Amino acid sequence: MNKRMNFMFTIAAIAVMGGALFGSSFTSQMTGAAFSTDVNALQKIHDMGGLELVMPAAFAEAGSCDSDEYADRTVVEFPLTGVSIDLPRLGGGTFSAMTFSEQIPGPTLRVTQGDVVKMTLTVPEGEATPHGNDMHASQVSAVPTFGAVQPGTEKTYCYIAQVPGVYKYHCSGVNIAAMDQHVLQGMYGIAIVDPIDGYSKLAVEKTQVNANGDVTRDRQFHSGDALEWQIQYNQMYLTDAGTYDATAMFAHQTTYTATNGQPFAYVPNDIHNLLNGHPGTNIFVAQPWNSMDLHQYQSQLLFTPTGVHNRIFVENHGNEPVYFHIVGEILDRVTQGSRVQSAGTETWLLGGSQNMIVDLVYDEPGIYALVNHDYAAIYTGAATIFVAGLPLPVINETATALGVVQGAVDTGMYAGVLGNPYDAIPPYGAQSIHHPAKNVHCMCSDAVAAAQAESGAVELWVAVPAILEAAAAAAEE
Ligand SMILES: [Cu+2]
């Protein structure tokens, strides 16, 4: 089987799973009779105005930004806006999203261990509900620091990021009333706290045959510098009208599994169909976001070279486990908090609100599927496609004909031509290998997408048709 056949086989295998999904009525909801007790409890908390403890005055300065401890430290400002907007849902229509700064997930904060984080949450006038922000990277009194911020007001708190790692932040609802709704409809994000002494070099297990014909260990080392990614999982529980379905949440009946806010965010689209010589035909049967008309919501692939250290920051925001696995790869290292948990493992389990850093090197050019190895999660959105190296001869030929292949060859990956999706890339740190280009991609408002474009990300829905038009015109001459 040649490499292209291999690619088609891999895609077809995943497509079969996707086809099963889209052919079924996976959005059907159960009735809520058995869960009335829980729902009533939530309603009572809501009616009380949340769980607001009466605090002694001594705690009034919790999270203050005036501490002497902050002198001589770097202060990193992190402004967020809590706002409800409508965003597109899988299969058409919209859902009632709640967001930090009009994007799901919210912006990623990146600091170095020892920095001071100055977090300001603004809730605009006219917003239908208060919001709050609970940052797991902090160690401050939860009450009143994470309490509700009323519409038309803002609240700032400060803390020192003392412990390196990846940390969730999320809306705390209205003093925890409706917190489930706010988080599951989109109010979550991550903070990355880089270790003060940097990331360790990566050891990858290999073997070799020596001059005597003996098979021996050949451990290979890569520097702490890495091409970086962020992948955040969550569940979505939606009514047919796109509102939050608490009954489905209590029953753990997932409507979709979101990957960076979008079910099936990173699978092939009609740009790849075109470039792979199949215009009008899906090379991936389930291409739910495949029209260029979808702009920032069109699914995009993740491109990486072979032989390069990849570092993936992973967070599970949901209330289902994530069995993190990459089809065709072994995770070379798993770090949780600031401790290595495993070196060389097939799958790693993340519970709710748990994180990890996965380090790995793709050895062979090809197509790899990053999944939550829970079949219910795969079929509802937790399938992400990585393309390592330049394994697709038809795309190579097409790109050559268009005169754009050199960019891909120089970088060893198709991101040299198409870029990597903006929302899968964390802000750069001191040890980040920069991506050759970014494309505009997010579960976000048009304003956020425009800001990505202004920062240099490529609008593929504009660029690709223009390239193809120019190529067609050149061919006619
Ligand atoms: Cu909220």
Short mmCIF file of C-alpha atoms and ligand atoms in Angstrom, two decimals, residues 130-132 171 173 182 187, ligand 1:
data_model
loop_
_atom_site.label_atom_id
_atom_site.label_comp_id
_atom_site.label_asym_id
_atom_site.label_seq_id
_atom_site.Cartn_x
_atom_site.Cartn_y
_atom_site.Cartn_z
CA PRO A 130 -23.66 38.39 36.33
CA HIS A 131 -20.50 36.31 35.83
CA GLY A 132 -17.43 35.44 37.92
CA CYS A 171 -16.96 31.30 35.19
CA GLY A 173 -21.74 31.63 37.69
CA HIS A 182 -22.09 29.13 32.23
CA MET A 187 -17.07 30.17 29.82
CU CU B 1 -20.81 33.36 33.62
#
